[in-house]
PDB file of C-alpha atoms in Angstrom:
ATOM      1  CA  MET A   1       5.870  29.115  -4.319  1.00  0.00           C
ATOM      2  CA  THR A   2       3.423  27.425  -6.748  1.00  0.00           C
ATOM      3  CA  GLY A   3       2.349  23.818  -6.304  1.00  0.00           C
ATOM      4  CA  LEU A   4       4.525  22.585  -9.190  1.00  0.00           C
ATOM      5  CA  GLU A   5       7.616  24.437  -7.804  1.00  0.00           C
ATOM      6  CA  ARG A   6       6.955  22.730  -4.532  1.00  0.00           C
ATOM      7  CA  ILE A   7       6.821  19.299  -6.022  1.00  0.00           C
ATOM      8  CA  ILE A   8       9.920  19.614  -8.249  1.00  0.00           C
ATOM      9  CA  ALA A   9      11.904  21.072  -5.283  1.00  0.00           C
ATOM     10  CA  LYS A  10      11.705  17.729  -3.524  1.00  0.00           C
ATOM     11  CA  ARG A  11      13.470  14.415  -4.258  1.00  0.00           C
ATOM     12  CA  SER A  12      11.345  12.041  -6.344  1.00  0.00           C
ATOM     13  CA  TRP A  13      11.766   8.714  -8.120  1.00  0.00           C
ATOM     14  CA  PHE A  14       9.934   7.090 -11.022  1.00  0.00           C
ATOM     15  CA  VAL A  15       9.443   3.392 -10.551  1.00  0.00           C
ATOM     16  CA  PRO A  16       8.143   1.702 -13.760  1.00  0.00           C
ATOM     17  CA  ASP A  17       6.570  -1.697 -14.194  1.00  0.00           C
ATOM     18  CA  PHE A  18       5.813  -2.471 -10.553  1.00  0.00           C
ATOM     19  CA  ALA A  19       3.690  -5.650 -10.090  1.00  0.00           C
ATOM     20  CA  VAL A  20       0.764  -5.290  -7.664  1.00  0.00           C
ATOM     21  CA  TRP A  21      -0.684  -8.547  -6.359  1.00  0.00           C
ATOM     22  CA  GLY A  22      -2.086  -7.350  -2.986  1.00  0.00           C
ATOM     23  CA  GLU A  23      -5.903  -7.184  -2.357  1.00  0.00           C
ATOM     24  CA  PRO A  24      -7.547  -4.998   0.157  1.00  0.00           C
ATOM     25  CA  SER A  25      -8.481  -6.466   3.519  1.00  0.00           C
ATOM     26  CA  LEU A  26     -11.226  -5.305   5.844  1.00  0.00           C
ATOM     27  CA  GLY A  27      -8.905  -5.660   8.856  1.00  0.00           C
ATOM     28  CA  GLU A  28      -9.274  -7.671  11.987  1.00  0.00           C
ATOM     29  CA  HIS A  29     -12.710  -7.884  13.616  1.00  0.00           C
ATOM     30  CA  GLU A  30     -13.719  -9.276  17.084  1.00  0.00           C
ATOM     31  CA  TYR A  31     -16.640 -11.635  17.315  1.00  0.00           C
ATOM     32  CA  VAL A  32     -18.750 -13.402  19.817  1.00  0.00           C
ATOM     33  CA  LEU A  33     -20.167 -16.907  19.164  1.00  0.00           C
ATOM     34  CA  LEU A  34     -23.187 -18.278  20.971  1.00  0.00           C
ATOM     35  CA  GLU A  35     -23.901 -21.985  20.781  1.00  0.00           C
ATOM     36  CA  GLN A  36     -26.403 -24.264  22.281  1.00  0.00           C
ATOM     37  CA  VAL A  37     -26.130 -28.027  21.924  1.00  0.00           C
ATOM     38  CA  ASP A  38     -28.846 -29.902  23.789  1.00  0.00           C
ATOM     39  CA  SER A  39     -28.957 -28.272  27.136  1.00  0.00           C
ATOM     40  CA  THR A  40     -25.334 -27.043  27.103  1.00  0.00           C
ATOM     41  CA  ARG A  41     -24.775 -23.343  26.251  1.00  0.00           C
ATOM     42  CA  SER A  42     -21.349 -22.025  25.226  1.00  0.00           C
ATOM     43  CA  ILE A  43     -19.941 -18.589  24.431  1.00  0.00           C
ATOM     44  CA  GLY A  44     -16.882 -18.136  22.345  1.00  0.00           C
ATOM     45  CA  TYR A  45     -14.789 -15.058  21.578  1.00  0.00           C
ATOM     46  CA  GLY A  46     -12.254 -14.504  18.870  1.00  0.00           C
ATOM     47  CA  VAL A  47     -10.589 -12.208  16.317  1.00  0.00           C
ATOM     48  CA  ALA A  48     -10.728 -12.852  12.608  1.00  0.00           C
ATOM     49  CA  SER A  49      -9.137 -11.177   9.646  1.00  0.00           C
ATOM     50  CA  ILE A  50     -11.639 -10.553   6.815  1.00  0.00           C
ATOM     51  CA  GLY A  51     -10.527 -10.266   3.275  1.00  0.00           C
ATOM     52  CA  GLN A  52      -7.176 -10.764   1.558  1.00  0.00           C
ATOM     53  CA  ALA A  53      -3.717  -9.377   2.264  1.00  0.00           C
ATOM     54  CA  ASP A  54      -2.434  -5.911   1.496  1.00  0.00           C
ATOM     55  CA  GLN A  55       0.948  -5.893  -0.253  1.00  0.00           C
ATOM     56  CA  GLU A  56       3.542  -4.158   2.016  1.00  0.00           C
ATOM     57  CA  VAL A  57       6.411  -2.584   0.169  1.00  0.00           C
ATOM     58  CA  LEU A  58       9.646  -1.227   1.630  1.00  0.00           C
ATOM     59  CA  PHE A  59      11.092   1.845  -0.163  1.00  0.00           C
ATOM     60  CA  SER A  60      14.524   0.080  -0.081  1.00  0.00           C
ATOM     61  CA  GLN A  61      13.096  -2.791  -2.273  1.00  0.00           C
ATOM     62  CA  LEU A  62      12.274  -0.354  -5.106  1.00  0.00           C
ATOM     63  CA  THR A  63      14.490   0.500  -8.061  1.00  0.00           C
ATOM     64  CA  ASP A  64      13.867   3.681 -10.081  1.00  0.00           C
ATOM     65  CA  HIS A  65      14.021   4.058 -13.953  1.00  0.00           C
ATOM     66  CA  ARG A  66      17.729   4.811 -13.792  1.00  0.00           C
ATOM     67  CA  GLY A  67      18.472   1.594 -11.849  1.00  0.00           C
ATOM     68  CA  ASN A  68      19.034   3.409  -8.435  1.00  0.00           C
ATOM     69  CA  THR A  69      17.696   1.802  -5.280  1.00  0.00           C
ATOM     70  CA  LEU A  70      15.579   4.106  -3.164  1.00  0.00           C
ATOM     71  CA  PRO A  71      16.746   5.084   0.279  1.00  0.00           C
ATOM     72  CA  ASP A  72      15.728   3.101   3.376  1.00  0.00           C
ATOM     73  CA  ASN A  73      13.814   6.042   4.837  1.00  0.00           C
ATOM     74  CA  LEU A  74      12.098   9.009   3.290  1.00  0.00           C
ATOM     75  CA  GLU A  75      10.850  12.178   5.062  1.00  0.00           C
ATOM     76  CA  SER A  76       7.061  12.598   4.485  1.00  0.00           C
ATOM     77  CA  PRO A  77       6.828  10.330   1.499  1.00  0.00           C
ATOM     78  CA  ARG A  78       3.842  10.176  -0.844  1.00  0.00           C
ATOM     79  CA  VAL A  79       3.324   7.456  -3.454  1.00  0.00           C
ATOM     80  CA  PHE A  80       1.274   8.132  -6.647  1.00  0.00           C
ATOM     81  CA  VAL A  81       0.019   5.318  -8.754  1.00  0.00           C
ATOM     82  CA  ARG A  82      -0.228   5.431 -12.551  1.00  0.00           C
ATOM     83  CA  PRO A  83      -2.275   2.480 -13.754  1.00  0.00           C
ATOM     84  CA  ARG A  84      -1.262   0.660 -16.982  1.00  0.00           C
ATOM     85  CA  ASN A  85      -4.744  -1.043 -17.453  1.00  0.00           C
ATOM     86  CA  ASP A  86      -8.322  -0.823 -16.275  1.00  0.00           C
ATOM     87  CA  THR A  87      -7.628  -2.568 -12.892  1.00  0.00           C
ATOM     88  CA  PRO A  88      -7.988  -0.085 -10.110  1.00  0.00           C
ATOM     89  CA  VAL A  89      -4.824   0.146  -7.818  1.00  0.00           C
ATOM     90  CA  PHE A  90      -4.575   2.271  -4.699  1.00  0.00           C
ATOM     91  CA  ILE A  91      -2.405   3.046  -1.769  1.00  0.00           C
ATOM     92  CA  VAL A  92      -3.772   1.547   1.428  1.00  0.00           C
ATOM     93  CA  GLY A  93      -3.678   3.852   4.532  1.00  0.00           C
ATOM     94  CA  ARG A  94      -0.849   6.310   4.818  1.00  0.00           C
ATOM     95  CA  GLU A  95       2.764   5.964   3.780  1.00  0.00           C
ATOM     96  CA  SER A  96       5.322   5.695   6.621  1.00  0.00           C
ATOM     97  CA  ALA A  97       8.946   6.680   6.488  1.00  0.00           C
ATOM     98  CA  ASP A  98      10.110   3.227   5.272  1.00  0.00           C
ATOM     99  CA  ARG A  99       7.137   1.528   3.646  1.00  0.00           C
ATOM    100  CA  PHE A 100       3.666   1.699   2.188  1.00  0.00           C
ATOM    101  CA  LYS A 101       0.809  -0.657   1.406  1.00  0.00           C
ATOM    102  CA  ILE A 102      -0.697  -1.096  -2.030  1.00  0.00           C
ATOM    103  CA  ALA A 103      -3.659  -3.170  -3.271  1.00  0.00           C
ATOM    104  CA  GLN A 104      -5.586  -3.715  -6.468  1.00  0.00           C
ATOM    105  CA  GLY A 105      -9.325  -3.665  -6.664  1.00  0.00           C
ATOM    106  CA  SER A 106      -9.788  -6.912  -8.560  1.00  0.00           C
ATOM    107  CA  SER A 107      -7.958 -10.260  -8.378  1.00  0.00           C
ATOM    108  CA  ASP A 108      -9.669 -11.813 -11.471  1.00  0.00           C
ATOM    109  CA  ALA A 109      -6.800 -11.331 -13.754  1.00  0.00           C
ATOM    110  CA  GLY A 110      -3.967 -11.974 -11.243  1.00  0.00           C
ATOM    111  CA  PRO A 111      -1.255  -9.410 -10.625  1.00  0.00           C
ATOM    112  CA  THR A 112      -1.402  -6.065 -12.441  1.00  0.00           C
ATOM    113  CA  THR A 113       1.433  -3.707 -13.450  1.00  0.00           C
ATOM    114  CA  VAL A 114       1.614  -0.040 -12.600  1.00  0.00           C
ATOM    115  CA  ASP A 115       4.063   2.814 -12.624  1.00  0.00           C
ATOM    116  CA  LEU A 116       4.852   4.530  -9.232  1.00  0.00           C
ATOM    117  CA  TRP A 117       6.016   8.101  -8.617  1.00  0.00           C
ATOM    118  CA  VAL A 118       7.512   8.413  -5.100  1.00  0.00           C
ATOM    119  CA  VAL A 119       7.956  11.937  -3.804  1.00  0.00           C
ATOM    120  CA  GLU A 120       9.668  12.958  -0.592  1.00  0.00           C
ATOM    121  CA  PHE A 121       7.960  16.110   0.662  1.00  0.00           C
ATOM    122  CA  GLY A 122      10.136  16.580   3.783  1.00  0.00           C
ATOM    123  CA  ASP A 123       9.002  19.049   6.439  1.00  0.00           C
TER     124      ASP A 123
END
């Protein structure tokens, strides 16, 4: 079976004009704060999120080019992004059965529009 036959043998959906507003984050990081005021020394500990927020998308929120809503869960899904302009857009992490995260590389121009191709690869 060739690669192309493998792809077209699976269920797939084309989702045009999807708005991406998410920005990549660097995740949560632990920190220790040391402070000395006069003769008093203090140590603080915390967790902070660095960066912006990834955009989390449920498959059930998407509508394909024919007006059909995608299923709630997909078996081994992959999402491919087709940019409509020069703003870089990418999938963050790995897709799960019911959702994926997407982000754009620049927030200067606000949200950007892309086309998505969602493929269910199954087992």
